[in-house]
Short mmCIF file of N, CA and C in Angstrom, two decimals:
data_model
loop_
_atom_site.label_atom_id
_atom_site.label_comp_id
_atom_site.label_asym_id
_atom_site.label_seq_id
_atom_site.Cartn_x
_atom_site.Cartn_y
_atom_site.Cartn_z
N MET A 1 92.99 173.16 81.05
CA MET A 1 92.54 171.79 81.51
C MET A 1 91.45 171.96 82.97
N ARG A 2 92.03 173.13 83.86
CA ARG A 2 91.39 172.79 85.40
C ARG A 2 90.19 173.92 85.09
N VAL A 3 89.82 174.35 83.83
CA VAL A 3 88.76 175.22 83.78
C VAL A 3 87.65 174.42 83.32
N ILE A 4 88.24 173.69 82.56
CA ILE A 4 87.34 172.41 81.82
C ILE A 4 86.32 171.30 82.55
N ARG A 5 87.46 171.30 84.11
CA ARG A 5 87.03 170.46 85.27
C ARG A 5 86.21 171.08 85.96
N VAL A 6 86.51 172.69 86.07
CA VAL A 6 85.68 173.04 87.14
C VAL A 6 83.94 173.22 86.01
N LEU A 7 83.94 173.67 84.73
CA LEU A 7 82.65 173.60 84.01
C LEU A 7 82.07 172.26 84.03
N ALA A 8 82.84 171.51 83.94
CA ALA A 8 82.12 170.25 84.53
C ALA A 8 81.35 170.06 85.36
N LEU A 9 82.07 170.12 86.61
CA LEU A 9 81.51 169.91 87.95
C LEU A 9 80.15 170.81 88.02
N ARG A 10 80.72 172.24 87.50
CA ARG A 10 79.29 173.09 87.53
C ARG A 10 77.94 172.42 86.60
N GLU A 11 78.37 171.78 85.88
CA GLU A 11 77.50 171.36 85.00
C GLU A 11 76.70 170.27 85.65
N LEU A 12 77.27 169.40 86.09
CA LEU A 12 76.96 168.27 87.04
C LEU A 12 75.84 168.73 87.86
N ALA A 13 76.60 169.68 88.64
CA ALA A 13 75.59 170.24 89.58
C ALA A 13 74.08 170.58 89.22
N SER A 14 74.12 171.31 87.84
CA SER A 14 72.87 171.80 87.43
C SER A 14 71.92 170.73 86.81
N VAL A 15 72.72 169.49 86.87
CA VAL A 15 71.48 168.40 86.62
C VAL A 15 70.66 168.24 87.63
N ASN A 16 71.40 168.27 88.69
CA ASN A 16 70.48 167.94 90.23
C ASN A 16 70.25 169.06 90.60
N ARG A 17 68.99 169.95 90.56
CA ARG A 17 68.79 170.70 91.34
C ARG A 17 68.01 170.54 92.56
N ARG A 18 67.46 169.58 92.92
CA ARG A 18 67.01 169.23 93.90
C ARG A 18 67.55 169.21 95.47
N ARG A 19 67.63 169.87 96.25
CA ARG A 19 68.35 169.77 97.61
C ARG A 19 67.79 169.25 98.70
N ASN A 20 67.31 168.51 98.98
CA ASN A 20 66.85 168.14 100.30
C ASN A 20 67.97 167.66 101.51
N GLY A 21 68.84 167.52 100.71
CA GLY A 21 69.98 167.16 102.12
C GLY A 21 70.84 168.24 102.36
N MET A 22 72.26 168.41 102.21
CA MET A 22 73.09 169.35 102.54
C MET A 22 73.09 170.52 101.80
N GLU A 23 72.73 171.94 102.11
CA GLU A 23 73.04 173.15 101.18
C GLU A 23 74.48 173.41 100.89
N GLN A 24 74.79 173.73 99.90
CA GLN A 24 75.57 174.17 99.32
C GLN A 24 76.96 175.13 100.25
N ALA A 25 75.79 176.08 100.95
CA ALA A 25 77.04 176.40 102.04
C ALA A 25 76.98 175.65 102.92
N GLN A 26 76.54 174.87 103.56
CA GLN A 26 76.96 173.63 104.41
C GLN A 26 78.14 172.90 104.00
N ALA A 27 77.99 172.65 103.02
CA ALA A 27 79.05 171.72 102.04
C ALA A 27 80.62 172.45 102.07
N ASN A 28 80.33 173.74 101.72
CA ASN A 28 80.99 174.52 101.63
C ASN A 28 82.28 174.71 103.08
N GLU A 29 81.33 174.70 103.84
CA GLU A 29 81.95 175.23 105.35
C GLU A 29 82.00 173.94 105.92
N LEU A 30 81.83 172.58 105.81
CA LEU A 30 82.34 171.18 106.01
C LEU A 30 83.93 171.24 105.46
N VAL A 31 83.76 171.12 104.28
CA VAL A 31 84.58 170.86 103.27
C VAL A 31 85.94 171.64 103.69
N ARG A 32 85.50 172.61 104.19
CA ARG A 32 86.75 173.80 104.08
C ARG A 32 87.50 173.89 106.02
N ARG A 33 86.69 173.50 106.71
CA ARG A 33 86.70 172.88 107.94
C ARG A 33 87.74 171.98 108.06
N VAL A 34 86.90 170.95 107.49
CA VAL A 34 87.78 169.15 107.31
C VAL A 34 89.50 169.69 107.02
N PHE A 35 89.48 170.51 105.99
CA PHE A 35 90.97 170.74 105.64
C PHE A 35 91.75 171.62 106.33
N ALA A 36 91.47 172.81 106.91
CA ALA A 36 91.99 173.70 107.63
C ALA A 36 92.40 173.42 109.14
N GLU A 37 90.94 172.52 109.39
CA GLU A 37 91.13 172.49 110.81
C GLU A 37 91.63 171.07 111.60
N VAL A 38 91.14 170.38 110.47
CA VAL A 38 91.80 168.90 110.75
C VAL A 38 92.86 168.14 110.26
N ILE A 39 92.88 168.03 108.98
CA ILE A 39 94.08 168.02 107.87
C ILE A 39 95.12 168.75 108.12
N ASP A 40 95.04 169.83 107.75
CA ASP A 40 96.24 170.80 107.77
C ASP A 40 96.40 171.43 109.24
N GLY A 41 95.28 171.18 110.21
CA GLY A 41 95.80 172.13 111.35
C GLY A 41 95.89 170.86 112.70
N GLY A 42 95.64 169.81 111.99
CA GLY A 42 96.14 168.77 112.84
C GLY A 42 95.27 168.39 114.34
N ASP A 43 93.85 168.96 114.21
CA ASP A 43 93.15 169.06 115.63
C ASP A 43 92.24 167.70 115.19
N TYR A 44 92.71 166.55 115.74
CA TYR A 44 92.10 165.08 115.40
C TYR A 44 90.65 165.52 116.60
N SER A 45 90.58 166.27 117.73
CA SER A 45 89.93 165.90 118.45
C SER A 45 87.82 166.34 117.88
N LEU A 46 88.18 167.14 116.64
CA LEU A 46 87.31 167.41 115.95
C LEU A 46 86.78 166.59 114.58
N ILE A 47 87.43 165.27 114.67
CA ILE A 47 87.23 164.21 113.59
C ILE A 47 85.72 163.67 114.21
N PRO A 48 85.31 163.29 115.74
CA PRO A 48 83.82 162.95 116.09
C PRO A 48 82.81 163.82 115.03
N LEU A 49 83.11 165.35 115.21
CA LEU A 49 82.36 166.11 115.23
C LEU A 49 82.16 166.54 113.34
N LEU A 50 83.03 166.13 113.03
CA LEU A 50 83.07 166.84 111.00
C LEU A 50 83.20 165.14 110.35
N PHE A 51 83.17 164.30 110.74
CA PHE A 51 83.29 162.86 110.22
C PHE A 51 82.34 161.81 110.79
N ASP A 52 81.64 161.13 109.87
CA ASP A 52 80.47 160.30 110.27
C ASP A 52 81.67 159.06 110.83
N GLU A 53 80.54 158.30 111.91
CA GLU A 53 81.47 157.15 112.71
C GLU A 53 82.08 155.81 112.07
N ASP A 54 81.32 155.95 110.42
CA ASP A 54 81.73 154.95 109.85
C ASP A 54 82.65 155.19 108.19
N PHE A 55 83.00 156.56 108.82
CA PHE A 55 84.21 157.40 107.51
C PHE A 55 84.93 156.71 106.89
N GLN A 56 84.76 156.68 105.67
CA GLN A 56 86.05 156.04 104.67
C GLN A 56 86.95 156.66 103.95
N ASP A 57 88.17 156.68 103.97
CA ASP A 57 89.14 157.22 102.85
C ASP A 57 89.45 156.58 101.81
N HIS A 58 89.22 156.92 100.61
CA HIS A 58 89.71 156.78 99.39
C HIS A 58 90.59 157.50 98.96
N GLY A 59 92.18 157.35 99.35
CA GLY A 59 93.20 158.39 98.92
C GLY A 59 94.48 157.90 98.45
N PRO A 60 95.49 158.41 97.80
CA PRO A 60 96.45 158.21 96.98
C PRO A 60 97.27 156.54 97.32
N MET A 61 97.25 156.71 98.59
CA MET A 61 97.63 155.52 99.25
C MET A 61 96.97 154.37 99.41
N GLY A 62 95.70 153.93 99.30
CA GLY A 62 95.00 153.05 99.58
C GLY A 62 93.95 153.77 100.38
N ASP A 63 93.00 152.83 100.42
CA ASP A 63 91.58 152.99 101.34
C ASP A 63 92.07 153.02 102.91
N THR A 64 91.23 153.88 103.71
CA THR A 64 91.23 153.71 105.43
C THR A 64 89.92 153.67 105.71
N HIS A 65 89.64 153.14 106.79
CA HIS A 65 88.09 152.74 107.30
C HIS A 65 88.07 153.17 108.72
N GLY A 66 87.69 154.51 109.34
CA GLY A 66 87.49 154.53 110.51
C GLY A 66 88.54 155.77 111.18
N TYR A 67 88.29 156.40 112.42
CA TYR A 67 89.34 157.36 112.36
C TYR A 67 90.56 157.09 112.58
N ASP A 68 91.08 155.91 113.69
CA ASP A 68 92.06 155.71 113.90
C ASP A 68 93.10 155.62 112.65
N ALA A 69 92.50 154.65 110.99
CA ALA A 69 93.80 154.68 110.22
C ALA A 69 93.84 155.92 109.63
N PHE A 70 92.21 156.35 109.40
CA PHE A 70 92.65 158.28 109.11
C PHE A 70 93.97 158.88 109.46
N ILE A 71 93.77 159.02 110.52
CA ILE A 71 94.87 159.89 111.77
C ILE A 71 95.96 159.37 111.19
N GLY A 72 96.06 157.64 111.13
CA GLY A 72 97.68 157.43 110.74
C GLY A 72 97.96 157.77 109.43
N MET A 73 97.36 157.66 108.17
CA MET A 73 97.64 158.04 107.07
C MET A 73 98.04 159.97 107.07
N LEU A 74 97.08 160.58 107.53
CA LEU A 74 97.37 162.02 107.89
C LEU A 74 98.84 161.92 108.48
N GLU A 75 99.10 161.53 109.80
CA GLU A 75 100.59 161.49 110.76
C GLU A 75 101.33 160.96 109.44
N GLY A 76 101.03 160.06 108.43
CA GLY A 76 102.59 159.48 107.95
C GLY A 76 102.66 160.67 106.45
N PHE A 77 102.05 161.50 106.35
CA PHE A 77 101.88 162.43 105.15
C PHE A 77 102.51 163.76 106.20
N ARG A 78 102.26 163.82 107.33
CA ARG A 78 102.68 164.71 108.13
C ARG A 78 103.96 164.89 108.13
N ALA A 79 104.50 163.41 108.31
CA ALA A 79 106.03 163.61 108.70
C ALA A 79 106.77 163.55 107.16
N ALA A 80 106.30 163.19 106.24
CA ALA A 80 107.02 163.45 105.08
C ALA A 80 106.55 165.03 104.37
N LEU A 81 105.84 165.58 104.96
CA LEU A 81 105.51 166.69 104.52
C LEU A 81 105.02 167.75 105.46
N PRO A 82 106.19 167.80 106.20
CA PRO A 82 105.79 168.60 107.87
C PRO A 82 104.96 170.23 107.48
N ASP A 83 105.22 171.18 106.77
CA ASP A 83 104.83 172.03 105.79
C ASP A 83 103.08 172.01 105.27
N PHE A 84 102.79 170.83 105.10
CA PHE A 84 101.72 170.81 103.67
C PHE A 84 100.41 171.64 104.27
N ARG A 85 99.63 172.20 103.29
CA ARG A 85 98.93 172.75 103.20
C ARG A 85 97.85 172.77 102.28
N HIS A 86 96.52 172.89 102.63
CA HIS A 86 95.79 172.90 101.05
C HIS A 86 94.92 174.26 100.51
N VAL A 87 94.83 174.40 99.82
CA VAL A 87 93.97 175.55 99.29
C VAL A 87 92.60 174.65 98.24
N ILE A 88 91.48 175.21 99.25
CA ILE A 88 90.35 174.23 98.79
C ILE A 88 89.47 175.75 97.55
N GLU A 89 89.16 174.84 96.67
CA GLU A 89 88.50 175.89 95.67
C GLU A 89 87.35 174.87 94.83
N ASP A 90 85.78 175.80 94.29
CA ASP A 90 85.13 175.23 93.68
C ASP A 90 84.14 174.35 94.28
N VAL A 91 84.23 174.04 95.57
CA VAL A 91 83.57 173.18 96.02
C VAL A 91 81.79 173.23 95.63
N THR A 92 81.58 171.94 94.70
CA THR A 92 80.28 171.92 94.02
C THR A 92 79.31 170.75 94.68
N LEU A 93 77.96 171.22 95.07
CA LEU A 93 77.11 169.99 95.59
C LEU A 93 76.47 169.65 94.36
N VAL A 94 77.04 168.22 93.76
CA VAL A 94 76.43 167.46 92.76
C VAL A 94 75.44 166.66 93.16
N ALA A 95 74.98 166.58 94.60
CA ALA A 95 73.96 165.37 94.81
C ALA A 95 73.31 165.82 96.04
N ASP A 96 72.37 165.57 96.59
CA ASP A 96 71.86 165.86 98.09
C ASP A 96 72.90 165.55 99.17
N ASP A 97 73.94 164.60 98.67
CA ASP A 97 74.78 163.90 99.69
C ASP A 97 76.05 164.30 98.93
N ALA A 98 76.61 164.80 98.25
CA ALA A 98 77.84 164.32 97.75
C ALA A 98 78.26 165.91 96.88
N VAL A 99 79.43 166.15 97.05
CA VAL A 99 80.31 167.14 96.83
C VAL A 99 81.48 166.89 95.66
N ALA A 100 81.94 167.60 94.75
CA ALA A 100 83.38 167.37 93.84
C ALA A 100 83.93 168.67 94.24
N PHE A 101 85.31 169.03 94.37
CA PHE A 101 86.28 170.02 94.68
C PHE A 101 87.51 169.57 94.17
N HIS A 102 88.07 171.31 93.68
CA HIS A 102 89.57 170.92 93.73
C HIS A 102 90.22 171.22 94.76
N VAL A 103 91.79 170.41 94.74
CA VAL A 103 92.41 170.52 96.37
C VAL A 103 93.99 171.07 95.77
N ARG A 104 94.03 172.04 95.95
CA ARG A 104 95.66 172.10 95.70
C ARG A 104 96.76 172.17 97.16
N THR A 105 97.39 171.18 96.72
CA THR A 105 98.65 170.56 97.97
C THR A 105 99.81 171.51 97.79
N ILE A 106 100.43 171.81 99.04
CA ILE A 106 101.68 172.86 98.88
C ILE A 106 102.34 172.54 99.58
N ALA A 107 103.47 171.65 99.45
CA ALA A 107 104.42 171.20 100.47
C ALA A 107 106.14 170.93 100.26
N THR A 108 107.00 170.77 101.10
CA THR A 108 107.69 170.46 100.97
C THR A 108 108.32 169.05 101.25
N PHE A 109 109.08 168.24 100.71
CA PHE A 109 109.71 166.97 100.98
C PHE A 109 110.63 167.18 101.62
N GLY A 110 110.14 167.23 103.53
CA GLY A 110 111.21 167.57 104.31
C GLY A 110 111.73 166.26 104.97
N GLY A 111 110.67 165.50 105.08
CA GLY A 111 110.52 164.38 106.12
C GLY A 111 110.96 163.08 105.27
N GLU A 112 110.30 162.06 105.77
CA GLU A 112 110.44 160.61 105.20
C GLU A 112 109.47 159.94 105.10
N MET A 113 109.25 159.23 103.81
CA MET A 113 108.17 158.54 103.22
C MET A 113 108.98 157.37 102.27
N MET A 114 108.10 155.97 102.81
CA MET A 114 108.72 154.92 102.04
C MET A 114 110.20 154.66 101.84
N GLY A 115 110.87 155.15 102.85
CA GLY A 115 112.37 154.88 103.35
C GLY A 115 113.05 155.91 102.73
N VAL A 116 112.63 156.84 102.16
CA VAL A 116 113.27 157.76 101.31
C VAL A 116 113.28 159.18 102.07
N ARG A 117 114.31 159.98 102.46
CA ARG A 117 114.47 161.25 103.25
C ARG A 117 114.17 162.16 102.20
N GLY A 118 113.70 163.40 102.07
CA GLY A 118 113.27 164.41 101.12
C GLY A 118 114.24 165.02 101.07
N GLN A 119 114.60 165.81 100.10
CA GLN A 119 115.60 166.83 99.68
C GLN A 119 114.89 168.20 99.89
N GLY A 120 114.17 168.34 100.28
CA GLY A 120 113.71 169.91 100.36
C GLY A 120 112.69 170.00 99.15
N GLN A 121 112.33 169.14 98.14
CA GLN A 121 111.45 169.21 96.87
C GLN A 121 110.24 170.11 97.03
N GLN A 122 109.58 170.89 96.48
CA GLN A 122 108.91 171.73 96.71
C GLN A 122 107.37 170.92 95.42
N ILE A 123 106.32 170.67 96.51
CA ILE A 123 105.37 169.92 95.89
C ILE A 123 104.10 171.34 95.82
N ASP A 124 103.50 171.57 94.27
CA ASP A 124 102.66 172.08 94.05
C ASP A 124 101.90 171.46 93.48
N LEU A 125 100.69 171.02 93.53
CA LEU A 125 99.78 170.22 92.73
C LEU A 125 98.37 170.35 93.17
N TRP A 126 97.23 170.35 91.88
CA TRP A 126 95.77 170.51 92.14
C TRP A 126 95.62 169.35 91.78
N PHE A 127 94.42 168.88 92.85
CA PHE A 127 93.84 167.39 92.27
C PHE A 127 92.16 167.68 92.73
N VAL A 128 91.29 166.80 91.73
CA VAL A 128 89.90 167.08 92.22
C VAL A 128 89.58 165.75 93.28
N ASN A 129 88.84 166.22 94.20
CA ASN A 129 88.27 165.39 95.22
C ASN A 129 86.92 165.13 95.11
N GLY A 130 86.61 164.01 95.82
CA GLY A 130 84.83 163.68 96.33
C GLY A 130 84.57 163.70 97.53
N ALA A 131 83.00 163.81 97.80
CA ALA A 131 82.70 163.49 99.11
C ALA A 131 81.65 163.26 99.38
N ARG A 132 80.75 162.61 100.01
CA ARG A 132 79.79 161.98 100.20
C ARG A 132 79.45 162.16 101.51
N PHE A 133 78.39 162.58 102.38
CA PHE A 133 77.90 163.20 103.43
C PHE A 133 76.58 161.98 103.95
N ARG A 134 76.45 162.41 105.36
CA ARG A 134 75.74 161.58 106.02
C ARG A 134 75.19 162.61 107.52
N ASP A 135 74.22 163.10 107.33
CA ASP A 135 73.60 163.46 108.85
C ASP A 135 74.70 164.86 109.08
N GLY A 136 75.12 165.72 107.93
CA GLY A 136 76.03 166.99 108.40
C GLY A 136 77.72 166.32 108.50
N LYS A 137 77.54 165.16 108.25
CA LYS A 137 79.49 164.74 108.57
C LYS A 137 80.16 164.13 107.17
N VAL A 138 81.11 164.19 106.77
CA VAL A 138 81.69 163.07 105.94
C VAL A 138 81.60 162.03 106.30
N LEU A 139 81.01 161.14 105.25
CA LEU A 139 80.66 159.97 105.58
C LEU A 139 82.12 159.00 104.63
N GLU A 140 82.02 159.61 103.25
CA GLU A 140 83.20 158.73 102.53
C GLU A 140 84.13 160.13 101.71
N HIS A 141 85.43 160.02 101.61
CA HIS A 141 86.43 160.84 100.99
C HIS A 141 86.85 160.17 99.73
N TRP A 142 86.93 160.65 98.42
CA TRP A 142 87.87 159.80 97.50
C TRP A 142 88.77 161.36 97.41
N GLY A 143 90.26 160.57 97.10
CA GLY A 143 91.44 161.78 96.91
C GLY A 143 91.55 161.55 95.37
N PRO A 144 92.76 161.87 95.41
CA PRO A 144 93.61 161.64 93.98
C PRO A 144 93.29 160.41 93.29
N GLY A 145 93.28 159.26 93.90
CA GLY A 145 93.23 157.81 93.19
C GLY A 145 94.57 157.33 92.66
N PRO A 146 94.97 156.74 92.25
CA PRO A 146 96.11 156.24 91.99
C PRO A 146 97.17 157.02 90.91
N GLU A 147 96.79 157.50 90.15
CA GLU A 147 96.87 158.90 89.08
C GLU A 147 97.66 159.75 89.81
N GLY A 148 96.92 160.30 90.82
CA GLY A 148 97.31 161.40 91.27
C GLY A 148 98.20 161.42 92.77
N GLY A 149 97.99 159.88 93.01
CA GLY A 149 99.30 159.60 93.77
C GLY A 149 100.35 159.13 93.10
N GLY A 150 100.50 158.95 91.85
CA GLY A 150 101.77 158.51 91.17
C GLY A 150 102.66 160.00 90.93
N ARG A 151 101.49 161.14 90.59
CA ARG A 151 101.83 162.37 90.46
C ARG A 151 102.46 163.23 91.60
N LEU A 152 102.14 162.80 92.70
CA LEU A 152 102.48 163.46 94.11
C LEU A 152 103.89 162.57 94.37
N LEU A 153 104.17 161.28 94.56
CA LEU A 153 105.07 160.54 94.23
C LEU A 153 106.15 161.20 93.49
N GLY A 154 105.84 161.25 92.03
CA GLY A 154 107.03 161.79 91.39
C GLY A 154 107.33 162.92 91.87
N ALA A 155 106.73 163.82 91.94
CA ALA A 155 107.00 165.29 92.40
C ALA A 155 108.04 165.17 93.96
N MET A 156 107.88 164.11 94.65
CA MET A 156 108.61 163.81 95.87
C MET A 156 109.95 163.14 95.09
N GLY A 157 109.97 162.70 94.20
CA GLY A 157 110.94 162.06 93.57
C GLY A 157 110.83 160.45 93.84
N LEU A 158 109.43 159.84 93.91
CA LEU A 158 109.64 158.99 94.69
C LEU A 158 108.92 157.94 93.46
N GLU A 159 109.28 156.51 93.50
CA GLU A 159 108.47 155.68 92.24
C GLU A 159 107.20 154.83 93.41
N GLN A 160 106.25 154.86 91.98
CA GLN A 160 105.14 154.46 92.76
C GLN A 160 104.95 152.71 93.04
N PRO A 161 104.41 152.70 93.85
CA PRO A 161 105.07 151.00 94.42
C PRO A 161 103.85 150.15 93.39
N ALA A 162 104.35 149.07 92.92
CA ALA A 162 103.33 148.26 92.34
C ALA A 162 102.43 147.67 92.98
N PRO A 163 101.27 147.46 92.06
CA PRO A 163 99.67 147.43 92.67
C PRO A 163 100.27 145.99 93.45
N ALA A 164 99.10 145.84 94.37
CA ALA A 164 99.54 144.51 95.10
C ALA A 164 98.54 143.30 94.52
#
């Protein structure tokens, strides 16, 4: 199934050959820095350098708007999954200002989430993500969404909350 997704991403990229915005190499570097240095590395001082001031994140636990909300969401996951890390593959420019990419999340549920303490459950899941850029910074990020969030919570032994 992953091969089909990669081929679909590459096909989408070939539809839009015009590259007046961000170049492929810049997109690769930005996405990798965001995950390695901010999300995995916890260096929040880089957020104004890498993220637009109007940044929005659409993730498995809902939407966040702005730097502080994004940091709060990351800290919630860091508390539940203290050793989490991500492997980024197939960053594909699909428009002048947008990419799609695969993210492998590897972690151990050893903290607490939704009032439940982890019992050392191993997490190893792949997700498709997307991002949109403005002026060389991440403006918007789309994470796994409800289905992916359900897969993550299921791997942690948790039930997905009912929609509000």
